Coordinates of C-alpha atoms in Angstrom, one line a residue:
M1 CA 12.6 -7.3 -26.4
P2 CA 12.7 -5.2 -29.5
D3 CA 14.1 -7.1 -32.6
Q4 CA 17.1 -4.7 -32.9
D5 CA 18.1 -5.6 -29.4
I6 CA 17.8 -9.2 -30.1
R7 CA 20.0 -8.9 -33.1
T8 CA 22.6 -6.6 -31.3
R9 CA 23.0 -9.0 -28.4
A10 CA 23.2 -12.1 -30.7
R11 CA 25.9 -10.4 -32.7
A12 CA 27.8 -9.5 -29.5
L13 CA 27.8 -13.2 -28.5
Y14 CA 28.7 -14.3 -32.0
E15 CA 31.7 -11.9 -31.9
A16 CA 32.7 -13.0 -28.4
R17 CA 32.7 -16.7 -29.6
A18 CA 34.9 -15.8 -32.6
R19 CA 37.4 -13.5 -30.8
R20 CA 37.4 -15.3 -27.4
V21 CA 36.7 -12.0 -25.7
P22 CA 33.7 -12.0 -23.3
V23 CA 31.1 -9.4 -23.1
P24 CA 29.4 -7.8 -20.1
P25 CA 26.2 -9.5 -18.8
F26 CA 23.2 -8.3 -20.7
T27 CA 21.3 -8.3 -17.4
D28 CA 23.7 -5.7 -16.0
T29 CA 22.0 -3.1 -18.2
D30 CA 18.6 -4.6 -18.2
P31 CA 17.8 -6.7 -15.1
S32 CA 14.3 -7.3 -16.3
L33 CA 15.5 -9.7 -19.1
G34 CA 14.0 -13.1 -18.5
M35 CA 13.9 -16.6 -20.0
E36 CA 11.9 -15.7 -23.1
D37 CA 14.3 -12.9 -23.9
G38 CA 17.3 -15.3 -23.5
Y39 CA 15.8 -17.8 -26.0
A40 CA 15.0 -15.0 -28.6
V41 CA 18.7 -14.0 -28.5
Q42 CA 19.8 -17.7 -28.6
Q43 CA 17.7 -18.3 -31.7
E44 CA 19.3 -15.4 -33.5
L45 CA 22.7 -16.5 -32.4
V46 CA 22.1 -20.0 -33.7
R47 CA 20.9 -18.5 -37.1
L48 CA 24.2 -16.7 -37.3
L49 CA 26.3 -19.8 -36.6
L50 CA 24.3 -22.0 -39.0
A51 CA 24.9 -19.4 -41.7
D52 CA 28.5 -20.1 -41.2
G53 CA 28.1 -23.8 -42.1
D54 CA 27.6 -25.3 -38.6
R55 CA 24.8 -27.9 -37.9
V56 CA 22.6 -28.6 -34.9
V57 CA 23.2 -32.3 -33.9
G58 CA 21.3 -32.3 -30.7
Y59 CA 20.4 -30.4 -27.6
K60 CA 21.7 -29.9 -24.1
A61 CA 19.7 -29.4 -21.0
G62 CA 21.2 -27.3 -18.2
L63 CA 20.0 -26.4 -14.7
T64 CA 18.7 -30.0 -14.2
S65 CA 19.7 -30.2 -10.6
A66 CA 17.7 -28.7 -7.7
P67 CA 20.7 -26.6 -6.4
M68 CA 21.3 -25.0 -9.8
Q69 CA 17.6 -24.2 -10.2
E70 CA 17.6 -22.6 -6.8
M71 CA 20.6 -20.6 -7.7
F72 CA 18.9 -19.1 -10.7
G73 CA 15.5 -18.8 -9.1
V74 CA 13.8 -21.1 -11.5
T75 CA 11.9 -24.4 -11.3
T76 CA 12.7 -25.7 -14.7
P77 CA 15.8 -26.5 -16.7
D78 CA 17.1 -24.5 -19.6
H79 CA 18.3 -25.8 -23.0
G80 CA 20.5 -25.0 -26.0
P81 CA 21.6 -26.7 -29.2
V82 CA 24.6 -28.9 -29.6
L83 CA 26.6 -27.9 -32.7
A84 CA 28.5 -30.3 -34.9
S85 CA 31.7 -28.3 -34.6
T86 CA 31.8 -28.7 -30.9
V87 CA 31.6 -32.6 -30.7
Y88 CA 34.8 -34.6 -29.9
E89 CA 35.4 -38.2 -29.6
D90 CA 36.8 -40.0 -26.5
G91 CA 40.4 -39.3 -25.8
A92 CA 40.4 -36.0 -27.8
R93 CA 43.0 -33.4 -27.3
V94 CA 41.2 -30.1 -27.0
P95 CA 43.0 -26.8 -27.1
I96 CA 42.1 -24.5 -24.2
S97 CA 42.6 -21.5 -26.5
A98 CA 39.3 -22.5 -28.2
F99 CA 37.5 -21.3 -25.0
I100 CA 37.3 -18.3 -22.7
A101 CA 36.7 -19.6 -19.2
P102 CA 36.1 -23.4 -19.6
K103 CA 34.9 -25.8 -16.9
V104 CA 34.3 -29.5 -17.3
E105 CA 31.4 -31.6 -16.0
A106 CA 30.4 -35.3 -16.5
E107 CA 27.0 -36.4 -17.7
I108 CA 25.0 -39.1 -19.3
V109 CA 24.3 -38.5 -23.1
F110 CA 21.8 -40.3 -25.2
R111 CA 21.5 -40.7 -29.0
L112 CA 18.0 -41.1 -30.2
G113 CA 16.9 -43.9 -32.5
A114 CA 13.4 -42.4 -33.1
S115 CA 12.0 -38.9 -33.3
L116 CA 10.1 -37.4 -30.4
K117 CA 7.8 -34.3 -30.6
G118 CA 5.8 -33.0 -27.7
P119 CA 3.7 -32.0 -26.0
G120 CA 2.7 -35.2 -24.2
V121 CA 5.8 -37.2 -24.4
T122 CA 6.1 -39.4 -21.4
V123 CA 9.3 -40.7 -19.7
E124 CA 8.6 -44.2 -21.0
Q125 CA 8.2 -42.9 -24.5
A126 CA 11.5 -41.0 -24.2
R127 CA 13.1 -44.2 -22.8
G128 CA 11.9 -46.1 -25.9
A129 CA 13.2 -43.6 -28.3
V130 CA 16.8 -43.9 -27.0
A131 CA 19.1 -46.1 -29.2
E132 CA 22.4 -45.4 -27.5
V133 CA 23.7 -44.2 -24.2
L134 CA 27.2 -42.7 -23.9
A135 CA 29.5 -41.5 -21.1
G136 CA 30.0 -37.7 -21.7
L137 CA 32.1 -34.8 -20.7
E138 CA 30.7 -31.3 -21.3
I139 CA 33.0 -28.3 -21.5
V140 CA 30.9 -25.4 -20.3
D141 CA 32.1 -22.0 -21.3
S142 CA 30.7 -18.5 -20.9
R143 CA 31.0 -15.7 -23.4
I144 CA 29.8 -13.4 -20.5
E145 CA 32.5 -11.8 -18.4
D146 CA 33.7 -13.7 -15.3
W147 CA 30.7 -16.1 -15.5
R148 CA 28.5 -13.3 -14.0
I149 CA 25.5 -14.9 -15.7
G150 CA 21.8 -14.2 -15.0
L151 CA 19.3 -16.7 -16.4
A152 CA 18.8 -14.6 -19.6
D153 CA 22.5 -14.4 -20.1
T154 CA 23.3 -18.1 -20.0
I155 CA 20.2 -19.0 -22.1
A156 CA 21.2 -16.5 -24.7
D157 CA 24.8 -17.9 -24.7
L158 CA 23.6 -21.4 -25.9
A159 CA 23.1 -22.5 -22.2
S160 CA 26.8 -21.9 -21.7
N161 CA 27.7 -24.8 -24.0
G162 CA 31.3 -25.0 -25.1
A163 CA 31.9 -28.6 -26.4
V164 CA 31.2 -32.2 -25.6
V165 CA 33.4 -35.3 -25.6
L166 CA 31.7 -38.6 -26.2
G167 CA 32.6 -42.0 -24.9
R168 CA 31.8 -45.3 -26.7
P169 CA 28.2 -45.7 -27.6
L170 CA 26.3 -48.6 -26.0
A171 CA 22.7 -50.0 -26.2
P172 CA 20.8 -48.9 -23.0
P173 CA 21.9 -51.5 -20.5
A174 CA 19.1 -54.0 -19.9
G175 CA 17.4 -53.7 -16.6
A176 CA 19.6 -50.9 -15.5
D177 CA 18.1 -47.9 -13.6
L178 CA 20.2 -45.0 -14.9
R179 CA 19.0 -42.9 -11.9
L180 CA 21.3 -45.2 -9.9
T181 CA 24.3 -45.1 -12.3
G182 CA 27.3 -43.9 -10.3
M183 CA 30.1 -41.8 -11.7
A184 CA 33.6 -41.0 -10.5
F185 CA 35.2 -37.9 -12.0
L186 CA 39.0 -37.5 -12.0
R187 CA 41.4 -34.8 -13.0
G188 CA 45.1 -35.9 -13.4
G189 CA 44.2 -39.2 -11.6
D190 CA 42.8 -37.4 -8.6
L191 CA 39.2 -38.0 -7.6
V192 CA 37.5 -34.5 -7.6
A193 CA 33.8 -35.3 -7.8
T194 CA 31.2 -38.1 -7.8
G195 CA 27.6 -38.2 -8.9
A196 CA 24.7 -40.4 -10.0
G197 CA 22.2 -40.2 -12.8
A198 CA 19.4 -39.0 -10.4
A199 CA 21.1 -35.6 -10.3
A200 CA 19.7 -35.0 -13.8
L201 CA 16.2 -33.9 -13.2
G202 CA 15.6 -37.1 -11.0
D203 CA 16.0 -39.4 -14.1
P204 CA 18.1 -38.8 -17.3
Y205 CA 15.1 -40.1 -19.3
A206 CA 12.9 -37.4 -17.8
V207 CA 15.3 -34.9 -19.3
V208 CA 14.6 -36.3 -22.7
A209 CA 10.9 -36.1 -22.2
W210 CA 11.3 -32.6 -20.8
L211 CA 13.2 -31.4 -23.9
A212 CA 10.8 -33.1 -26.3
N213 CA 7.8 -31.4 -24.7
T214 CA 9.6 -28.0 -24.3
L215 CA 10.8 -27.9 -27.9
G216 CA 7.5 -29.3 -29.2
G217 CA 5.7 -26.3 -27.8
H218 CA 7.8 -24.3 -30.3
G219 CA 7.1 -26.7 -33.2
V220 CA 10.5 -28.4 -33.0
A221 CA 11.0 -32.2 -32.7
L222 CA 13.9 -34.2 -31.4
E223 CA 15.0 -36.1 -34.4
A224 CA 16.4 -39.7 -34.7
G225 CA 20.2 -39.6 -34.6
Q226 CA 20.3 -36.4 -32.4
L227 CA 22.2 -36.3 -29.1
V228 CA 20.6 -35.3 -25.9
M229 CA 22.9 -34.1 -23.1
T230 CA 21.0 -34.7 -19.8
G231 CA 22.9 -32.3 -17.4
A232 CA 25.8 -32.3 -15.0
L233 CA 26.1 -34.9 -12.2
H234 CA 28.3 -32.6 -10.1
A235 CA 29.7 -29.1 -9.8
A236 CA 31.8 -28.1 -12.8
V237 CA 35.5 -28.1 -12.4
P238 CA 37.8 -25.4 -14.0
M239 CA 39.8 -26.6 -17.0
R240 CA 43.5 -25.9 -17.2
P241 CA 46.3 -26.5 -19.8
G242 CA 47.7 -29.9 -19.4
D243 CA 44.7 -31.4 -17.5
T244 CA 43.4 -34.8 -18.3
F245 CA 39.9 -35.5 -17.2
V246 CA 38.3 -39.0 -16.9
A247 CA 34.8 -39.8 -15.9
E248 CA 34.1 -43.4 -15.1
F249 CA 30.4 -44.5 -15.1
D250 CA 28.9 -47.7 -13.8
R251 CA 28.0 -50.0 -16.8
L252 CA 28.6 -47.1 -19.4
G253 CA 32.4 -47.2 -19.3
S254 CA 34.6 -44.1 -19.3
V255 CA 35.3 -41.0 -21.3
T256 CA 38.7 -39.1 -21.4
L257 CA 39.6 -35.5 -22.3
H258 CA 43.1 -34.1 -22.7
V259 CA 43.5 -30.3 -22.5
D260 CA 46.2 -28.8 -24.7
A261 CA 47.8 -25.4 -24.1
A262 CA 47.3 -24.2 -27.7

């Protein structure tokens, strides 16, 4: 993709984020756009956001489940940065006006205690680098009209990341197999979804290894203290004003999000 097109598309997403007005899918006008094009735009968009004073505090993986990969016709996840301005604590009241078309999904989140840089990072090495595990709620949002996203569109748009709400940090439970960690997801007290850790690439720690190896291929390391969001354990649920979402995880506790109208 020509540099000018990269800058133009990144600027369009930057303005869409600022004004809360979505843009048409880039793949509408150029269906040939692929994963590499999406990451080129993402990199430029991140540059614009960091110039405003934001910080990268971790990374999210998306498309970590087989059904989502099949939907996009890929065999690998995608990724995007987690920005400091988008991280909330458990019980936060988050204004729906901060988003365009938000949805909520529960996932397991890690905080690293040691850096990891691929290639060659194993799942066991990833496990050893994790210092904390947290119950998490990701608010996914799309700056692309009506969520009509192709692969390049969602990657360019920071992997459709909107925000994250983090539960209480815990040391990784001794002897626990996070693949088997169950989760119940409630909206307004009603059970709307369930899931288990294995939905995230078969093993949440495998997501950490995948991210370290993928980023390492571009000279980027996962650093100590950074967050790793390992991917949704269920289909995303639309977010509405007045909603309260709670995700209850086996052995990891719960995390709560309140949605305000303004």
